Amino acid sequence: MNDIEALGANLRRVARGRVLVRGDEGFDESRLSWDPAVDQRVAAVVEARDAHDVAAVVGYAGLAGLRVATQATGHAPAAFHDAILLRTTALRGLTVRPGERVARAEAGVSWGEVLTAAGEHGLTPLAGSTGVVSATGFTLGGGLSWFGRKHGFAADGVRAFEVVDASGEQATVTADSDPELFWALRGGGGDFAVVTAMEFDLHPAPVLYGGRILWPAKRAAEVLAAFRATTAEAPEELTVWFHILQFPPLPELPEPLRGLSAVAIDATYLGDPDEARALLHRFDRIPEPVFDTRGRMPVANLADICAEPTDPTPSLLRSELLTGLDEATAAAMLAAAGSGTVAPLAYVQIRHLGGALARMDEKGGACGRIAEPYLLSMLGVPAAPGMEEAIRQRQSAVADAVAAVTTGRKPFTFLGHGEPAASAFPIETLARLREVKRRRDPQGVILGNHPVLG
Ligand SMILES: Cc1cc2nc3c(=O)[nH]c(=O)nc-3n(C[C@H](O)[C@H](O)[C@H](O)COP(=O)(O)OP(=O)(O)OC[C@H]3O[C@@H](n4cnc5c(N)ncnc54)[C@H](O)[C@@H]3O)c2cc1C
């Protein structure tokens, strides 16, 4: 029996879920992530059945000198060279306790599932633009939600994590039981323990307003001016994101979106629809919208606003936090993003942050605060060979155009593939995270997608 066969035999002995190792039939499919361009060169894949399986695999890895990379949906992959890839997809328990405004979600539960369950009670979790990422993966990285301006980072709403620590022990981690690990898990990423479930706050959303207005790209300058003016005076209940989009010429896309170069704003408001319309009045004056989906909406439909792809897609992301967005910067950004189309990018997005995200919470986690009021993100889909370079060049051109208002810092959940954790944290936060990692996982058994010691 060679080493890899022995690994398979040992993992099958300790875990009840499916185990595949290099060379097994189906292994290459099982190690795929959501981004088919990222080659996850792991040694084995274990589909954990429950928290006991997780503990058994982590415990075994520690004894065998191996590393464990945890993945739920695979939306933020990494190479994870020679590690054991631990899939949490089967951990699907979800309970909502509306009276306490709390949910408990196991590690494989998606935001879409939590939105549906919480929405039935007029409550919302702090989910972001898509329903398909896991609530746990999003939250471990801090998590920038539609409602972050009002309620802060998703991570700071966690009451308890159920974990398997680096020594393979199961524990419930709270602010009282283990303040150090609790702090690191709230925004430091998946480098400190495997989370099997978490309990977190839900927020009242008896009336939710939201939607997208989309115009042809030639309206970009007017829409960006209205976005700047609207966000300058927005209450924390209102969140507006600006988008320049290039829709692909795919037959499955409906006309008029097929191949369209467009500009859009996406908005949510935690409150009365009439108040929301009044706050967004500047956008009503911009002519020729292709469509306007704004209106009262169920919490369960939150992810429909941006309608992001839900099928596996190769992607190259670059993000920059912006310290401001004055007229000159906005004009330079638009010019660099491309007149008429942002291709080869699929989109350039500016999210309005601020509010509770900018306030320091002394009891908060490693996510800290984001003082910058805007987040610029640029995403390209390298669908054909040779596109990667063109996408990176356009991202650099836009980043250079706004260089006067960037600091190089990015939110953890907006780090691109291969970007270091160091880009996400102030120096003292990074040092503290590294100290926690060294103390709590001296052997380096747990491997996050952006390791803090990397
Ligand atoms: C279409 C799209 C939209 C997005 N929108 C937003 C947004 O609005 N706001 C925002 O903040 N982010 C957003 N993100 C980023 C997203 O939050 C991160 O990519 C997040 O890491 C995805 O988590 P996942 O578990 O689904 O992905 P995975 O790739 O499965 O996991 C990512 C990493 O999380 C860690 N991890 C996951 N589960 C566990 C666990 N149980 N225990 C320990 N570590 C774990 C691991 O380090 C893992 O490598 C978006 C991403 C996509 C693709």
Coordinates of C-alpha atoms and ligand atoms in Angstrom, one line a residue:
M1 CA 0.0 0.0 0.0
N2 CA 1.5 3.4 -1.0
D3 CA 1.3 6.5 1.2
I4 CA -1.8 7.9 -0.5
E5 CA -3.7 4.5 -0.3
A6 CA -2.7 4.4 3.4
L7 CA -4.1 7.9 3.8
G8 CA -7.4 6.8 2.2
A9 CA -7.6 3.7 4.4
N10 CA -6.9 5.7 7.6
L11 CA -9.4 8.4 6.8
R12 CA -12.1 5.8 6.0
R13 CA -11.3 4.2 9.4
V14 CA -11.9 7.4 11.3
A15 CA -14.7 9.2 9.3
R16 CA -18.1 8.0 8.3
G17 CA -18.6 10.4 5.4
R18 CA -17.3 9.7 1.8
V19 CA -13.5 9.7 1.5
L20 CA -11.6 10.0 -1.8
V21 CA -7.9 10.2 -2.3
R22 CA -5.7 11.0 -5.3
G23 CA -6.1 8.2 -7.9
D24 CA -9.7 7.2 -6.8
E25 CA -12.4 7.3 -9.4
G26 CA -14.3 10.6 -8.9
F27 CA -11.5 12.3 -7.0
D28 CA -10.9 15.0 -9.6
E29 CA -14.5 16.0 -9.6
S30 CA -14.7 16.0 -5.8
R31 CA -11.7 18.4 -5.4
L32 CA -13.3 21.0 -7.7
S33 CA -14.3 24.3 -6.3
W34 CA -16.8 26.9 -7.6
D35 CA -14.0 28.4 -9.7
P36 CA -12.9 25.7 -12.1
A37 CA -9.7 27.7 -12.9
V38 CA -8.3 27.1 -9.4
D39 CA -6.5 23.8 -9.2
Q40 CA -7.0 22.5 -5.6
R41 CA -4.1 20.1 -5.4
V42 CA -5.3 18.4 -2.3
A43 CA -4.3 14.8 -1.3
A44 CA -7.8 13.7 -0.1
V45 CA -11.4 14.9 0.1
V46 CA -13.6 14.0 3.1
E47 CA -17.3 14.8 3.0
A48 CA -18.0 15.1 6.7
R49 CA -21.3 13.7 7.9
D50 CA -21.4 15.6 11.2
A51 CA -19.3 17.3 13.8
H52 CA -17.9 14.0 15.0
D53 CA -16.5 13.3 11.5
V54 CA -14.9 16.7 11.6
A55 CA -13.3 16.0 14.9
A56 CA -12.1 12.6 13.8
V57 CA -10.5 14.0 10.6
V58 CA -8.8 17.0 12.4
G59 CA -7.6 14.7 15.2
Y60 CA -6.1 12.2 12.6
A61 CA -4.5 15.0 10.6
G62 CA -2.8 16.3 13.7
L63 CA -1.3 12.9 14.5
A64 CA -0.3 12.3 10.9
G65 CA 1.3 15.8 10.5
L66 CA -1.2 16.8 7.8
R67 CA -3.3 19.9 7.2
V68 CA -7.0 20.3 6.9
A69 CA -8.6 22.9 4.6
T70 CA -12.4 23.3 5.2
Q71 CA -14.7 24.2 2.4
A72 CA -18.5 24.6 2.2
T73 CA -19.4 25.9 -1.2
G74 CA -15.9 26.4 -2.6
H75 CA -16.6 30.0 -3.5
A76 CA -13.2 31.2 -2.3
P77 CA -10.8 28.4 -3.2
A78 CA -7.1 28.1 -2.8
A79 CA -4.5 25.5 -4.0
F80 CA -4.4 23.8 -0.6
H81 CA -1.4 21.8 -1.7
D82 CA -1.4 18.2 -0.2
A83 CA -4.0 19.0 2.4
I84 CA -7.1 17.1 3.3
L85 CA -10.1 19.0 1.9
L86 CA -12.9 18.7 4.4
R87 CA -16.3 19.4 2.9
T88 CA -19.0 20.6 5.3
T89 CA -21.8 20.5 2.7
A90 CA -23.7 17.8 4.5
L91 CA -23.9 19.8 7.8
R92 CA -27.3 21.3 7.0
G93 CA -29.1 21.8 10.4
L94 CA -30.8 25.2 10.6
T95 CA -33.0 26.5 13.4
V96 CA -34.6 29.9 13.9
R97 CA -35.7 31.1 17.3
P98 CA -37.7 34.1 16.4
G99 CA -38.5 35.1 20.0
E100 CA -34.8 35.5 20.7
R101 CA -34.0 36.8 17.2
V102 CA -31.3 34.1 16.9
A103 CA -30.5 31.4 14.3
R104 CA -28.3 28.4 14.6
A105 CA -26.9 27.2 11.3
E106 CA -24.6 24.3 10.7
A107 CA -21.5 24.9 8.5
G108 CA -23.0 23.8 5.2
V109 CA -26.0 26.1 5.3
S110 CA -26.2 28.8 2.7
W111 CA -27.4 32.4 3.2
G112 CA -30.3 31.6 0.9
E113 CA -31.6 29.0 3.3
V114 CA -31.2 31.3 6.3
L115 CA -32.9 34.2 4.4
T116 CA -35.9 32.0 3.6
A117 CA -36.2 30.6 7.2
A118 CA -35.7 34.0 8.9
G119 CA -37.9 35.9 6.5
E120 CA -40.9 33.9 7.5
H121 CA -40.7 35.6 10.9
G122 CA -40.0 39.1 9.5
L123 CA -36.4 38.8 10.4
T124 CA -33.2 38.9 8.4
P125 CA -29.6 37.7 8.8
L126 CA -26.7 39.9 7.7
A127 CA -26.4 38.3 4.3
G128 CA -24.6 39.8 1.3
S129 CA -25.3 40.0 -2.4
T130 CA -25.6 36.3 -3.0
G131 CA -27.6 33.5 -1.4
V132 CA -25.3 30.7 -2.5
V133 CA -22.2 31.2 -0.3
S134 CA -22.2 29.6 3.2
A135 CA -23.3 31.7 6.1
T136 CA -20.2 30.3 8.0
G137 CA -17.5 31.1 5.4
F138 CA -18.9 34.6 4.8
T139 CA -19.1 35.3 8.6
L140 CA -15.6 34.0 9.4
G141 CA -14.3 36.6 7.0
G142 CA -16.2 39.4 8.7
G143 CA -19.0 39.5 6.1
L144 CA -20.2 42.7 4.4
S145 CA -24.0 42.5 4.3
W146 CA -26.6 44.7 2.7
F147 CA -27.4 45.7 6.2
G148 CA -23.8 46.3 7.5
R149 CA -24.3 50.0 7.6
K150 CA -27.1 49.6 10.1
H151 CA -26.0 46.5 12.0
G152 CA -22.2 46.1 11.4
F153 CA -20.3 43.0 10.3
A154 CA -22.0 39.7 10.2
A155 CA -19.1 38.4 12.4
D156 CA -19.9 40.7 15.2
G157 CA -23.5 39.3 15.4
V158 CA -22.3 35.8 16.3
R159 CA -23.2 34.6 19.7
A160 CA -21.4 31.3 19.7
F161 CA -19.4 29.1 17.4
E162 CA -19.4 25.3 17.7
V163 CA -15.9 24.3 16.7
V164 CA -13.4 21.5 16.4
D165 CA -10.1 23.1 17.4
A166 CA -6.7 22.3 16.0
S167 CA -6.2 19.4 18.5
G168 CA -9.4 17.8 17.3
E169 CA -11.5 18.7 20.4
Q170 CA -15.1 19.8 20.1
A171 CA -16.0 23.0 21.9
T172 CA -18.5 25.9 22.0
V173 CA -16.7 29.2 21.8
T174 CA -18.3 32.3 23.2
A175 CA -17.1 35.7 24.4
D176 CA -17.0 34.2 27.9
S177 CA -15.7 30.7 27.3
D178 CA -12.7 31.6 25.1
P179 CA -12.4 35.3 24.3
E180 CA -9.2 35.0 22.3
L181 CA -10.5 32.3 19.8
F182 CA -13.9 34.0 19.7
W183 CA -12.2 37.3 18.7
A184 CA -10.1 35.6 15.9
L185 CA -13.0 33.7 14.5
R186 CA -15.0 36.9 14.0
G187 CA -13.3 38.1 10.9
G188 CA -9.9 36.4 10.9
G189 CA -11.0 33.7 8.4
G190 CA -10.9 30.0 8.6
D191 CA -7.4 29.6 9.9
F192 CA -8.1 28.9 13.6
A193 CA -10.6 26.1 14.0
V194 CA -13.2 24.2 12.0
V195 CA -16.6 25.7 12.7
T196 CA -19.4 23.1 12.7
A197 CA -22.2 25.5 13.5
M198 CA -22.8 29.0 14.7
E199 CA -25.5 30.9 16.5
F200 CA -26.0 34.5 15.4
D201 CA -28.3 37.5 15.6
L202 CA -31.3 38.1 13.3
H203 CA -32.6 41.6 12.8
P204 CA -36.2 42.9 12.3
A205 CA -37.1 43.4 8.7
P206 CA -41.0 43.4 8.7
V207 CA -40.9 45.6 5.6
L208 CA -38.0 45.4 3.2
Y209 CA -37.6 47.5 0.1
G210 CA -35.1 46.8 -2.6
G211 CA -34.2 46.3 -6.2
R212 CA -32.1 47.4 -9.2
I213 CA -32.5 50.2 -11.8
L214 CA -30.5 49.6 -14.9
W215 CA -29.7 52.0 -17.7
P216 CA -27.6 51.8 -20.9
A217 CA -23.9 52.4 -20.1
K218 CA -24.0 55.9 -21.7
R219 CA -25.8 57.1 -18.5
A220 CA -22.8 56.1 -16.3
A221 CA -21.6 59.6 -15.4
E222 CA -25.2 60.8 -14.4
V223 CA -25.8 57.6 -12.4
L224 CA -22.4 57.9 -10.6
A225 CA -23.1 61.6 -9.8
A226 CA -26.5 60.7 -8.3
F227 CA -24.9 57.8 -6.4
R228 CA -22.3 60.1 -4.8
A229 CA -25.0 62.6 -3.8
T230 CA -27.4 60.0 -2.5
T231 CA -24.8 58.1 -0.4
A232 CA -23.4 61.4 1.0
E233 CA -26.7 61.9 2.9
A234 CA -28.0 58.3 3.2
P235 CA -29.4 57.1 6.6
E236 CA -28.0 53.8 7.8
E237 CA -31.1 51.9 6.8
L238 CA -30.3 52.7 3.2
T239 CA -27.7 50.9 1.2
V240 CA -26.8 51.7 -2.4
W241 CA -24.3 50.1 -4.7
F242 CA -23.2 51.4 -8.0
H243 CA -22.4 49.0 -10.9
I244 CA -21.1 49.2 -14.4
L245 CA -21.8 45.8 -16.1
Q246 CA -21.0 44.0 -19.2
F247 CA -23.5 41.2 -19.8
P248 CA -22.1 38.3 -21.9
P249 CA -23.6 37.6 -25.3
L250 CA -25.1 34.3 -24.1
P251 CA -28.2 32.9 -25.6
E252 CA -29.6 32.0 -22.2
L253 CA -29.7 35.7 -21.2
P254 CA -33.0 37.5 -22.0
E255 CA -33.1 40.4 -24.4
P256 CA -32.3 43.2 -23.8
L257 CA -29.6 42.1 -21.4
R258 CA -27.8 39.8 -23.9
G259 CA -24.4 41.5 -24.6
L260 CA -25.6 44.8 -23.0
S261 CA -23.2 47.4 -21.6
A262 CA -25.1 48.8 -18.7
V263 CA -24.9 50.9 -15.5
A264 CA -27.1 50.1 -12.5
I265 CA -27.8 50.9 -8.9
D266 CA -28.8 48.3 -6.4
A267 CA -30.5 49.4 -3.3
T268 CA -32.1 48.1 -0.1
Y269 CA -33.9 50.0 2.6
L270 CA -34.9 48.6 6.0
G271 CA -38.2 50.5 6.2
D272 CA -41.1 52.1 4.4
P273 CA -41.1 52.0 0.6
D274 CA -42.3 55.6 0.3
E275 CA -39.4 56.8 2.4
A276 CA -37.0 54.7 0.3
R277 CA -38.3 56.2 -3.0
A278 CA -37.9 59.7 -1.6
L279 CA -34.3 59.0 -0.6
L280 CA -33.6 57.6 -4.0
H281 CA -35.3 60.4 -5.9
R282 CA -32.2 61.5 -7.9
F283 CA -32.2 58.2 -9.8
D284 CA -35.9 58.8 -10.9
R285 CA -34.7 61.8 -12.9
I286 CA -32.3 59.8 -15.1
P287 CA -34.0 58.9 -18.3
E288 CA -34.2 55.7 -20.3
P289 CA -34.0 53.0 -17.6
V290 CA -34.0 49.5 -19.2
F291 CA -35.8 48.2 -16.1
D292 CA -36.5 49.1 -12.5
T293 CA -37.2 46.2 -10.1
R294 CA -37.5 48.3 -6.9
G295 CA -40.3 47.6 -4.6
R296 CA -41.3 46.0 -1.4
M297 CA -39.7 42.6 -1.3
P298 CA -39.6 39.4 0.8
V299 CA -36.4 38.9 2.8
A300 CA -36.1 35.5 1.0
N301 CA -35.6 37.3 -2.3
L302 CA -32.7 39.5 -1.2
A303 CA -30.2 37.8 -3.4
D304 CA -32.3 38.4 -6.5
I305 CA -31.3 42.1 -6.5
C306 CA -27.9 41.6 -7.9
A307 CA -28.8 38.3 -9.7
E308 CA -25.2 37.0 -9.5
P309 CA -24.2 33.8 -11.2
T310 CA -25.1 30.7 -9.2
D311 CA -23.2 28.2 -11.4
P312 CA -19.5 27.5 -11.2
T313 CA -17.6 30.4 -12.9
P314 CA -13.9 31.2 -13.3
S315 CA -13.3 34.7 -11.8
L316 CA -10.6 37.2 -11.1
L317 CA -11.5 39.7 -8.4
R318 CA -9.6 42.8 -7.4
S319 CA -11.0 45.1 -4.7
E320 CA -9.8 48.4 -3.2
L321 CA -11.3 50.3 -0.2
L322 CA -11.7 54.0 -1.1
T323 CA -11.1 56.8 1.4
G324 CA -13.5 59.0 -0.6
L325 CA -15.1 59.5 -4.0
D326 CA -14.8 63.1 -5.1
E327 CA -15.8 64.3 -8.5
A328 CA -12.3 64.1 -10.0
T329 CA -11.8 60.5 -8.7
A330 CA -15.2 59.5 -9.9
A331 CA -14.4 60.9 -13.4
A332 CA -11.0 59.2 -13.5
M333 CA -12.5 55.9 -12.4
L334 CA -15.1 56.0 -15.1
A335 CA -12.5 56.9 -17.8
A336 CA -10.3 54.0 -16.8
A337 CA -13.2 51.6 -16.5
G338 CA -13.8 52.0 -20.2
S339 CA -16.0 54.3 -22.2
G340 CA -19.0 52.3 -23.4
T341 CA -18.0 49.0 -21.9
V342 CA -16.0 47.6 -19.0
A343 CA -15.0 44.5 -21.0
P344 CA -12.9 42.5 -20.5
L345 CA -14.3 43.0 -17.0
A346 CA -17.8 41.7 -16.2
Y347 CA -18.4 44.5 -13.7
V348 CA -17.0 47.4 -11.8
Q349 CA -18.9 47.9 -8.5
I350 CA -18.8 50.5 -5.8
R351 CA -20.4 49.6 -2.5
H352 CA -21.3 52.3 0.0
L353 CA -20.1 51.3 3.4
G354 CA -19.9 53.5 6.5
G355 CA -22.4 53.6 9.3
A356 CA -21.9 50.8 11.9
L357 CA -19.1 49.3 9.8
A358 CA -17.0 52.4 10.5
R359 CA -17.7 52.5 14.2
M360 CA -15.3 50.7 16.6
D361 CA -17.0 48.0 18.6
E362 CA -14.8 47.4 21.7
K363 CA -16.4 43.9 22.1
G364 CA -16.1 43.2 18.3
G365 CA -14.0 40.7 16.6
A366 CA -10.9 40.7 14.3
C367 CA -13.0 42.3 11.5
G368 CA -12.5 45.6 13.4
R369 CA -13.9 48.6 11.6
I370 CA -13.7 49.9 8.1
A371 CA -13.2 53.6 8.1
E372 CA -13.3 53.9 4.3
P373 CA -16.8 54.8 3.0
Y374 CA -16.6 53.0 -0.3
L375 CA -15.5 49.6 -1.6
L376 CA -14.5 49.3 -5.3
S377 CA -14.6 45.7 -6.7
M378 CA -13.7 44.7 -10.2
L379 CA -14.5 41.2 -11.5
G380 CA -13.5 39.5 -14.7
V381 CA -14.4 36.1 -16.0
P382 CA -11.4 34.6 -17.8
A383 CA -13.6 32.4 -20.0
A384 CA -11.1 32.0 -22.8
P385 CA -7.3 31.5 -22.9
G386 CA -5.4 34.8 -22.8
M387 CA -8.2 36.8 -21.1
E388 CA -6.5 36.7 -17.7
E389 CA -3.8 39.2 -18.6
A390 CA -6.3 41.7 -20.2
I391 CA -8.5 41.5 -17.1
R392 CA -5.6 42.1 -14.8
Q393 CA -4.5 45.1 -16.9
R394 CA -7.9 46.7 -16.8
Q395 CA -8.2 46.1 -13.0
S396 CA -4.8 47.8 -12.6
A397 CA -5.8 50.7 -14.8
V398 CA -8.9 51.4 -12.7
A399 CA -7.0 50.9 -9.5
D400 CA -4.3 53.3 -10.7
A401 CA -6.9 55.9 -11.6
V402 CA -8.2 55.9 -8.0
A403 CA -4.8 55.5 -6.4
A404 CA -5.0 58.8 -4.6
V405 CA -7.9 57.4 -2.4
T406 CA -6.7 53.8 -1.8
T407 CA -4.6 52.4 1.0
G408 CA -4.0 48.9 -0.3
R409 CA -6.3 47.5 2.3
K410 CA -9.2 45.2 1.3
P411 CA -11.9 43.5 3.3
F412 CA -11.1 39.8 4.0
T413 CA -14.1 38.5 2.1
F414 CA -13.0 40.6 -1.0
L415 CA -9.5 39.2 -1.2
G416 CA -8.8 37.7 -4.6
H417 CA -7.4 34.2 -5.1
G418 CA -3.8 34.2 -3.7
E419 CA -4.0 37.6 -2.1
P420 CA -2.5 37.5 1.4
A421 CA -4.5 38.0 4.6
A422 CA -2.0 40.8 5.5
S423 CA -3.9 43.0 2.9
A424 CA -7.1 42.8 5.0
F425 CA -5.9 43.8 8.5
P426 CA -4.2 46.7 10.2
I427 CA -0.7 45.7 11.4
E428 CA -1.7 45.3 15.0
T429 CA -4.7 43.1 14.2
L430 CA -2.6 40.9 12.0
A431 CA 0.0 40.5 14.7
R432 CA -2.7 39.5 17.2
L433 CA -4.2 37.0 14.7
R434 CA -0.7 35.5 14.2
E435 CA -0.2 35.2 17.9
V436 CA -3.5 33.4 18.2
K437 CA -2.6 31.1 15.4
R438 CA 0.8 30.2 16.9
R439 CA -0.7 29.5 20.3
R440 CA -3.9 27.7 19.2
D441 CA -2.5 25.7 16.2
P442 CA 1.2 25.4 16.7
Q443 CA 1.4 22.5 14.2
G444 CA -0.5 24.4 11.6
V445 CA -3.2 21.7 11.2
I446 CA -6.0 24.1 10.1
L447 CA -5.4 25.7 6.8
G448 CA -7.5 28.7 5.8
N449 CA -7.8 30.0 2.2
H450 CA -5.9 33.2 3.2
P451 CA -3.6 32.0 6.1
V452 CA -2.6 34.6 8.5
L453 CA 1.0 33.4 8.7
G454 CA 1.1 33.2 4.9
Ligands
LIG1 C1 -21.0 35.7 -6.0 C2 -20.4 36.1 -4.7 C3 -20.9 37.1 -3.9 C4 -20.3 37.5 -2.7 N1 -20.9 38.5 -2.0 C5 -20.3 38.9 -0.8 C6 -20.8 39.9 0.0 O1 -21.9 40.6 -0.4 N2 -20.2 40.3 1.1 C7 -19.1 39.6 1.6 O2 -18.6 39.9 2.6 N3 -18.6 38.6 0.9 C8 -19.2 38.2 -0.3 N4 -18.6 37.2 -1.1 C9 -17.4 36.6 -0.6 C10 -17.7 35.4 0.3 O3 -18.3 35.8 1.5 C11 -16.5 34.6 0.6 O4 -16.0 34.1 -0.7 C12 -16.7 33.4 1.6 O5 -15.4 33.0 2.0 C13 -17.5 32.3 0.9 O6 -17.7 31.3 1.9 P1 -18.0 29.8 1.5 O7 -18.0 29.0 2.7 O8 -19.3 29.8 0.7 O9 -16.8 29.5 0.5 P2 -15.7 28.3 0.7 O10 -14.8 28.5 -0.5 O11 -16.3 27.0 0.9 O12 -14.9 28.7 2.0 C14 -14.1 29.8 2.0 C15 -13.1 29.7 3.2 O13 -13.9 30.0 4.4 C16 -13.3 29.1 5.4 N5 -14.4 28.2 5.9 C17 -15.6 27.9 5.3 N6 -16.3 27.1 6.1 C18 -15.6 26.9 7.2 C19 -15.8 26.2 8.4 N7 -16.9 25.5 8.6 N8 -14.8 26.2 9.3 C20 -13.7 26.9 9.2 N9 -13.4 27.6 8.0 C21 -14.4 27.6 7.1 C22 -12.2 28.4 4.9 O14 -11.0 29.1 5.1 C23 -12.5 28.4 3.4 O15 -11.3 28.3 2.6 C24 -19.2 36.8 -2.3 C25 -18.6 35.8 -3.0 C26 -19.2 35.4 -4.2 C27 -18.6 34.3 -5.0

